[in-house]
Structure formats: structure tokens, C-alpha cells
Coordinates of C-alpha atoms in Angstrom, one line a residue:
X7 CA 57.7 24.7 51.1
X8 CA 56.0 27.7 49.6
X9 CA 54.5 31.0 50.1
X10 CA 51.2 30.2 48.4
X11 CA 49.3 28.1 50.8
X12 CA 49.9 30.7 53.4
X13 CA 49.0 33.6 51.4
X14 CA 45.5 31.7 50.6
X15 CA 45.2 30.8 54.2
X16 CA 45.6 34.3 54.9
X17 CA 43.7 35.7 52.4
X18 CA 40.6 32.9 53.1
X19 CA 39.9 35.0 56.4
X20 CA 39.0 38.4 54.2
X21 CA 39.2 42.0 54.9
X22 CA 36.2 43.6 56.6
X23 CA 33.7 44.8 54.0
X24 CA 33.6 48.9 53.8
X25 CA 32.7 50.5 51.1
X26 CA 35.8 52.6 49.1
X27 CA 35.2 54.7 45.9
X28 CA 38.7 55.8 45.3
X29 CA 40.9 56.7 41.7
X30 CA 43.6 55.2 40.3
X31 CA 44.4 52.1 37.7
X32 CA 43.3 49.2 39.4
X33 CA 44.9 45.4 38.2
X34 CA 43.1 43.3 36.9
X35 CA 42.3 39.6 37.8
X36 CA 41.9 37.6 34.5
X37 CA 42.0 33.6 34.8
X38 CA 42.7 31.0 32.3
X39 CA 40.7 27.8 32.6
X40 CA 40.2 25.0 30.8
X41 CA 36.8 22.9 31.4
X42 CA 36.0 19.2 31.9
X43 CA 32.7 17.9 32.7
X44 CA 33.5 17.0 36.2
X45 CA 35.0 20.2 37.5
X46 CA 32.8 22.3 35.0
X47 CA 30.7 23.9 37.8
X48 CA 33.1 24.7 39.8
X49 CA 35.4 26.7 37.1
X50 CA 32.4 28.1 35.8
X51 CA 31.8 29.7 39.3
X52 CA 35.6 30.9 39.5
X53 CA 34.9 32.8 36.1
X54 CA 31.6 34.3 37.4
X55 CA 33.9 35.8 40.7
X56 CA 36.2 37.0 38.2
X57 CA 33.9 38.7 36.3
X58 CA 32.5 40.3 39.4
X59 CA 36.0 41.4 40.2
X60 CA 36.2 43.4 36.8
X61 CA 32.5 44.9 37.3
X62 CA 33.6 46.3 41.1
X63 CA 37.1 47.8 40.0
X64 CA 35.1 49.7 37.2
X65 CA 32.7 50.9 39.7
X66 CA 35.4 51.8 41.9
X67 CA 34.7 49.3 44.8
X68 CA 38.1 48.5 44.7
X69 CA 37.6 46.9 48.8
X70 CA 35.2 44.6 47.3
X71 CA 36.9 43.5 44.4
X72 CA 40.0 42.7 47.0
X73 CA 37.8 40.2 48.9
X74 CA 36.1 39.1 45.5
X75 CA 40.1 38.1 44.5
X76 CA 40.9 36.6 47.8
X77 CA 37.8 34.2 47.0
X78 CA 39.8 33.5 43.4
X79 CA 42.5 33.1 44.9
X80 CA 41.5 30.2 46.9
X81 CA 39.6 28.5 44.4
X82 CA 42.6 28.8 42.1
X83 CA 44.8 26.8 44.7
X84 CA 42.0 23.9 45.3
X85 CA 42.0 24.0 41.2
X86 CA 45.7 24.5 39.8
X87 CA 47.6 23.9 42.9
X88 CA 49.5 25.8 45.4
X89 CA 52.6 26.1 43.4
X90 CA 51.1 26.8 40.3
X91 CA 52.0 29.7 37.9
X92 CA 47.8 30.2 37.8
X93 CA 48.1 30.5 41.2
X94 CA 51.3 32.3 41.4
X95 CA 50.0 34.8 38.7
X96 CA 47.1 35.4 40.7
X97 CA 49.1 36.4 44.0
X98 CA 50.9 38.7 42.2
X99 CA 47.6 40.8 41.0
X100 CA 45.9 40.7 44.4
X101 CA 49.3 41.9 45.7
X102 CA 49.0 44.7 43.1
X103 CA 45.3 45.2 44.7
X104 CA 46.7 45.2 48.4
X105 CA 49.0 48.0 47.4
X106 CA 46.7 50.4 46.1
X107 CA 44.5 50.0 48.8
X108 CA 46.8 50.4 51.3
X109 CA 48.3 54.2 50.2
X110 CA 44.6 55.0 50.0
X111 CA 44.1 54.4 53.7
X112 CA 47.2 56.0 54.7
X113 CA 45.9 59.4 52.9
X114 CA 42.8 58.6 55.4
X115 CA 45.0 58.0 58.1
X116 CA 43.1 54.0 58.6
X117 CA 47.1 52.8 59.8
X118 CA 45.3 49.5 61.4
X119 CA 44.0 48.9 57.9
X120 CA 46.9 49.8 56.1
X121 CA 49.3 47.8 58.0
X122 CA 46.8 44.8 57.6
X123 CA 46.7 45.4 53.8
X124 CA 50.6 45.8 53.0
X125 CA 51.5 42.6 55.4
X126 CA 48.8 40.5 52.6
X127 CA 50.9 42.2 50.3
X128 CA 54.1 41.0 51.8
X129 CA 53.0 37.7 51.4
X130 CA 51.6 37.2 48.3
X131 CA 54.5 39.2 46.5
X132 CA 57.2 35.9 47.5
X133 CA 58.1 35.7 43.8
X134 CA 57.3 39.0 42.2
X135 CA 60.8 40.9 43.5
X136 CA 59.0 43.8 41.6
X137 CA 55.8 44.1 43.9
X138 CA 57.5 43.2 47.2
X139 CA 60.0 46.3 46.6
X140 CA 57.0 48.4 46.2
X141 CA 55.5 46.6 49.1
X142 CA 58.4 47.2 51.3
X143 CA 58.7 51.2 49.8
X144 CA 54.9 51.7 51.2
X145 CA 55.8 49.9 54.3
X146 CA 58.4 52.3 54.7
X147 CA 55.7 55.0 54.3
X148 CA 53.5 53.1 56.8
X149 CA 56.7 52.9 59.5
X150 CA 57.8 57.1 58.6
X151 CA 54.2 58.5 58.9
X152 CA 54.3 56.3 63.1
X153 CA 57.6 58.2 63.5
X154 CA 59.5 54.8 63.2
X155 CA 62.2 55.9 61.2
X156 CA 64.3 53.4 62.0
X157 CA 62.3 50.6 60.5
X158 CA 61.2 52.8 57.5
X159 CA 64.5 52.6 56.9
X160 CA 65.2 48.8 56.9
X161 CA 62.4 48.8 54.5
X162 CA 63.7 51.2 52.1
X163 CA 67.2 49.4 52.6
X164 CA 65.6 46.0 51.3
X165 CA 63.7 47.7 48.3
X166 CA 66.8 49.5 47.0
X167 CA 68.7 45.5 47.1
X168 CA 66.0 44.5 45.4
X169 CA 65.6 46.9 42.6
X170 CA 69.3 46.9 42.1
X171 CA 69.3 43.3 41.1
X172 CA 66.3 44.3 39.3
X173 CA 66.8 44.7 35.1
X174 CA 63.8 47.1 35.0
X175 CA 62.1 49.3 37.7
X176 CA 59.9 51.7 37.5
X177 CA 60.9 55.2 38.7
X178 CA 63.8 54.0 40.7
X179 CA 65.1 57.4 41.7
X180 CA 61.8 57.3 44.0
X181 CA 63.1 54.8 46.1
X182 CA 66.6 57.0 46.7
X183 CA 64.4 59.4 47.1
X184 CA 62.7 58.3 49.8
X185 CA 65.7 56.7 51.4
X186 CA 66.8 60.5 51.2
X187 CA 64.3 61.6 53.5
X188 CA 64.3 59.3 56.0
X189 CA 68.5 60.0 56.6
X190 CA 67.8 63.3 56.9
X191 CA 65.1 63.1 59.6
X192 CA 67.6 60.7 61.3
X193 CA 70.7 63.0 61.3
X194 CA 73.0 61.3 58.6
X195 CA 73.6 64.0 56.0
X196 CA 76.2 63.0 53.9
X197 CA 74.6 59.3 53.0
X198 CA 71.4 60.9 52.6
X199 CA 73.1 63.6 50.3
X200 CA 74.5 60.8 48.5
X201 CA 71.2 59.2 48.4
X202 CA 69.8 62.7 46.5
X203 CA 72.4 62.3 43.9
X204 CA 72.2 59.1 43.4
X205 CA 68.4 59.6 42.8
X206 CA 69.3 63.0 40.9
X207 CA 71.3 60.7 38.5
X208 CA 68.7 58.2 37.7
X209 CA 66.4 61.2 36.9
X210 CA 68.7 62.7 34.5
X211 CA 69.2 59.3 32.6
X212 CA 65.2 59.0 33.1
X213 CA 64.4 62.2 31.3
X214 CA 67.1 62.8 28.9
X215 CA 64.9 62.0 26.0
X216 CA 62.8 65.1 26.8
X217 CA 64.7 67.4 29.3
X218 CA 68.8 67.2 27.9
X219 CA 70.6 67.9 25.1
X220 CA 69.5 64.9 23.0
X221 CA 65.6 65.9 23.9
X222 CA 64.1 66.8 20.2
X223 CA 61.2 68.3 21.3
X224 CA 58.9 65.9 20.1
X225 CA 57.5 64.6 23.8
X226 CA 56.4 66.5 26.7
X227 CA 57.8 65.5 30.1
X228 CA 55.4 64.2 32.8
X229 CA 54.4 66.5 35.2
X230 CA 54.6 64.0 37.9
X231 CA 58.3 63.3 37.1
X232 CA 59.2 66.8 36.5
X233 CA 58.6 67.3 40.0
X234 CA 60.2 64.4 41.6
X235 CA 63.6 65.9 39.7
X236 CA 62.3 69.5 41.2
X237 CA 62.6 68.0 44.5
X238 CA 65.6 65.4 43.9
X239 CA 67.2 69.3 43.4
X240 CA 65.8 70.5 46.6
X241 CA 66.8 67.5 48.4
X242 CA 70.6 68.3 47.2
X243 CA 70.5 71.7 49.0
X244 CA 68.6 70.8 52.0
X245 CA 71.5 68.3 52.6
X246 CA 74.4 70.6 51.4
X247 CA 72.8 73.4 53.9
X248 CA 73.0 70.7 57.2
X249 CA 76.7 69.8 55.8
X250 CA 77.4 73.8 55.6
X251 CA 78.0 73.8 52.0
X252 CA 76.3 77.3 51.1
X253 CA 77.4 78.2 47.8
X254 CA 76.7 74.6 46.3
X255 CA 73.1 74.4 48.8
X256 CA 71.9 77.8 46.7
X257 CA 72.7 76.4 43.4
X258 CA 70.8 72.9 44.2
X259 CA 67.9 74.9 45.5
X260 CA 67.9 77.8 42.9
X261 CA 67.7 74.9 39.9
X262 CA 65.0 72.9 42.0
X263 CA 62.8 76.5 41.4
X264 CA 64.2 76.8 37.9
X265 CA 62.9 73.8 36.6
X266 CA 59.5 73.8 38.6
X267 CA 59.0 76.9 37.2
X268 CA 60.0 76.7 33.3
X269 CA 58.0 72.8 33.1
X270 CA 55.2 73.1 35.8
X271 CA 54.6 77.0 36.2
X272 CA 55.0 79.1 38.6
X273 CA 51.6 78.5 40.9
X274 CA 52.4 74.9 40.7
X275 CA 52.5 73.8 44.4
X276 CA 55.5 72.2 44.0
X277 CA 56.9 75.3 43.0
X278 CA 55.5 77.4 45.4
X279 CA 57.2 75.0 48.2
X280 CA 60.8 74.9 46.5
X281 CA 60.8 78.9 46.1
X282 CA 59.3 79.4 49.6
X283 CA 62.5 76.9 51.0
X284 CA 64.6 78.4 48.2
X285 CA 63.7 81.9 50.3
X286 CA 64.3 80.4 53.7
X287 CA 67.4 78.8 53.0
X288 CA 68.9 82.6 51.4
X289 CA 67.8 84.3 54.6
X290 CA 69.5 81.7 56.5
X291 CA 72.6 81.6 54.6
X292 CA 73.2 85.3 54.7
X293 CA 73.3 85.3 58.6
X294 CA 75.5 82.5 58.9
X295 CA 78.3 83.7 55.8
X296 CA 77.3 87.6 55.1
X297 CA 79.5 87.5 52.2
X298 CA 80.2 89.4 49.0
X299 CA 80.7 86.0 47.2
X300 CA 76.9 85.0 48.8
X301 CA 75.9 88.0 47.1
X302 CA 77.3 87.7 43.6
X303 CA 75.3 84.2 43.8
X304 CA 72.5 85.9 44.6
X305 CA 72.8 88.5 41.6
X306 CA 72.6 85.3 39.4
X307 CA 69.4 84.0 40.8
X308 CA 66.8 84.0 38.2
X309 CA 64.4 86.7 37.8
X310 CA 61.0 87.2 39.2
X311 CA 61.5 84.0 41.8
X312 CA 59.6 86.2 43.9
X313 CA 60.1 88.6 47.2
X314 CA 61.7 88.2 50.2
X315 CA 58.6 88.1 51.9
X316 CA 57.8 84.5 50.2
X317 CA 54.7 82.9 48.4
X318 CA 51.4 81.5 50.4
X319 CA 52.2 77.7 50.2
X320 CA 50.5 75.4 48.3
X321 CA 50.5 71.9 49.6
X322 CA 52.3 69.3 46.6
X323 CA 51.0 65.9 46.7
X324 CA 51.0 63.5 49.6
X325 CA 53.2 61.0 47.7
X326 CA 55.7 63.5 46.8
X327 CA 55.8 65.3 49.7
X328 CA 57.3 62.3 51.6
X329 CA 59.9 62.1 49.1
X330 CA 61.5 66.2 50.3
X331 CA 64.0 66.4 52.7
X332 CA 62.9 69.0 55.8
X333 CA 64.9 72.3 56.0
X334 CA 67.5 72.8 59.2
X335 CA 65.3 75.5 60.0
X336 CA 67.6 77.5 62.2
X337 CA 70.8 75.5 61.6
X338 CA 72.6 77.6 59.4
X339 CA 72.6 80.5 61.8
X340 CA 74.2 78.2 64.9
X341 CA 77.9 78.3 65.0

């Protein structure tokens, strides 16, 4: 037995009709049919709701192309079959649909929606190992913005063992990332530490071509990466601070602000949040170990990082927000 008549079942019921206008690169739903005379008007109508699906997604009506692909999607069942790779193919791009949809809501706080959205998604991603681990990262999203950490983190679990067995993901430090976060908000610093390295890794191999010693100058790094490394940095010396590793917390933190600041600039608001908990963390160092060593790091902190009193923070995106682990604001001064 298989997923797919379920996921039409599903699907048949829609998704109330509101209108959305929202950004982003939507997927697109393109069929192939063949034509005989007996089925001809009925094919021909598929093509004319997949054509409708294109028009909405360039409009931006992303909610209505959703329930126009739902309609394909049943059609292509009665048509191909359940278990058909036309069918199949299909899941997979209304799966794609689900997920965008669903981290739009979440921005809007719409968690009855979103929920709804990502269990479609769920379904239809049965043989797409790719789109179910993203499916179960934003579920983990979903669970972490309810303050259910617990079942964020069974979802994060089963998207790392997927992307594992996985021979290409996209941005896979994310995911460890993520996983990163969630430890720390439950108290288990050392696997969550393990967690930023792991993910700090994967970034390193990631952008090696542009950022290490082989780079040859030739391509920019992405902005958007650049500050997932920023914060895979950060993440390090948030979780070296809760273990009460000082010297090796400054360092992580000091070269999360170092490399905001030489590839995104220094009003970036990713780099006004590292230096502001780059700041923090010094302050609360220095009460806990006072020491000259403490203070010849300090000496090699890099210039103009800004004052003690800090820098008015800028808020970073939603998406890589998630990903930073929270300062033990006050830890480091208990005993």
C-alpha cells in the first residue's frame, strides 16, 4: 500500500481560500500528457489547471496555486494511477508548495495554518527523502516557536538521519544548526556544542572555494551563507561559555564578529547581534575569571569592534535567528 491515495484524499478536501501575496521561488507544477480521443477532454482540462497554476505563482497567489495543484493532483491519480511516477512527481512539487507556504505563516504567526500545511507536506513527501527532511526541519520550527522543544527535537533528529543517508543536501550545516539551538534551550551543552562544530565543519567545506586558502578570488560568497558560518561561530562560544570554557568562548565569538564584519559590514544586523553578544559575553567573563591571561586575549581582539557600551541591535532574519544559540545571560558570573 502507498502513500499516494491518501495524500490525494487529503489534498481533495483543500485548504481554505485566502488570499497570500508573498516572495520567494515558487515550484512549479508542469505535467506530461499524452492524448487519445476518449480521455482528450479530460487531459485537456488538467493542462488548463496547470496552466492556471503557473499564472497564480507569477502573480504571487501562491494559496491559490496550492489548491489549483491539489485539483492536479487528483486528476493525475484518476489519470496515471496512484502509484505512478506522474503522480509521484506531482506530490513531490505540491509538497515543495506546502513548504513555502507554511514558513510564510509562521512569520505571521497563522500556527493552525501552518501545522495544517506542513502535515500535507508530510504526506506527500513519502518518497522524496529530500522534501520530508525539510518538512520535518520546519516542523521542528513549528514545535520550537510552541515551546515544544522536546518534539522539535525528534524532528530535527529524523532530518539529520535522513540527510546523512542523503548523497546531496542542500545547506546541511543548517540542520546541525538548528539541532544546536534547540540543545541549548534544553540544557545539553556539550552535544549541542558538538552539534556547532559539526555544523561549523560542513560550512568550512561549503565555502572553501571562496572563503579558504584555495578561494581564488574569482566568486563572491553569499551573504546568506556568510552569516550562517557568523553564527555557526557564535553558536561555538555560547556553548563553550555554559561549559565554562572562557578563553576558547572569546575566540569563537571574536571570529563570529570578524567575519560578519570583513564579508557583510559592520551595520549588517547580523553583525550588530554577534558584537553586541560578543560584548556581553567579555563583561561576563571578566567577572567570573578577572585574569591577566583574559586580558592579553582581549588586547588581541580586533580593532574598532566597538565600546563597551554596545551597538543598538538590529534584528537578523527570522530564519537565521532560529538557527543562534541564546547567551547564559548571568551564568558565567554564578559559581
Amino acid at each position: 500500500q502507498t502513500g499516494a491515495p491518501n495524500a490525494a484524499q487529503l489534498l481533495v478536501q483543500g485548504v481554505p481560500c485566502r488570499d497570500l501575496h508573498t516572495k520567494g521561488t515558487a515550484p512549479r507544477l508542469n505535467g506530461r500528457m499524452e492524448y487519445d480521443g476518449e480521455n482528450n477532454a479530460e487531459l485537456l482540462a488538467l493542462q488548463r489547471i496547470d496552466e492556471t497554476c503557473k499564472q497564480l505563482q507569477t502573480q504571487g497567489n501562491y494559496l491559490e496555486a496550492l489548491e489549483c495543484m491539489e485539483r492536479g493532483l487528483v486528476l493525475r491519480q484518476h489519470f496515471f494511477g496512484a502509484d505512478s511516477d506522474e503522480v509521484w512527481r506531482a506530490c513531490k512539487v505540491v509538497g515543495e508548495m506546502c513548504n513555502l507556504l507554511a514558513m510564510t505563516y509562521l512569520q505571521q504567526e497563522d500556527f493552525a495554518m501552518v501545522l495544517e500545511l506542513l502535515k500535507k507536506a508530510e504526506i506527500l513527501t513519502e518518497r522524496d527523502n529530500a522534501g520530508r527532511a525539510v518538512t520535518f526541519n520546519n516542523l521542528a520550527c513549528y514545535y520550537r516557536r510552541q515551546g515544544k522543544l522536546h518534539a522539535a527535537l525528534q524532528y530535527l533528529q529524523k532530518a539529520l538521519k535522513i540527510e546523512n543517508k542523503l548523497d546531496q543536501v542542500d545547506n546541511p550545516a543548517d540542520t546541525y544548526l538548528n539541532t544546536c539551538a534547540v540543545l541549548s534551550q534544553l540544557g545539553r551543552h556539550q552535544s549541542a556544542l558538538e552539534h556547532a562544530q559539526q555544523a561549523l565543519i560542513l560550512l568550512q567545506e561549503e565555502l572553501s572555494r571562496v572563503l579558504g586558502p584555495m578561494a581564488d578570488g574569482n566568486e563572491a560568497p553569499k551573504a546568506d551563507r556568510i552569516a550562517v558560518l557568523a553564527i555557526a561561530y557564535h553558536n561555538v562560544g555560547v556553548e563553550y561559555e555554559f561549559l565554562k570554557k572562557f578563553d576558547q568562548s572569546l575566540q569563537s565569538y571574536r571570529k563570529g564578529v570578524e567575519v560578519s564584519e570583513r564579508f557583510l559590514g559592520p551595520d549588517h544586523a547580523i553583525t550588530v547581534t554577534l558584537r553586541n553578544s560578543c560584548i556581553a559575553a567579555r563583561r561576563a567573563i571578566m567577572v567570573r575569571d578577572p585574569q591577566a591571561r583574559l586580558q592579553n586575549l582581549e588586547s588581541k581582539g580586533r580593532k574598532g569592534r566597538g565600546g563597551g557600551a554596545g551597538t543598538r541591535r538590529a534584528k537578523p532574519a527570522e530564519s537565521q535567528e532560529a538557527m543562534m544559540s541564546p547567551r547564559p545571560d548571568g551564568a558565567a558570573e554564578q559559581g
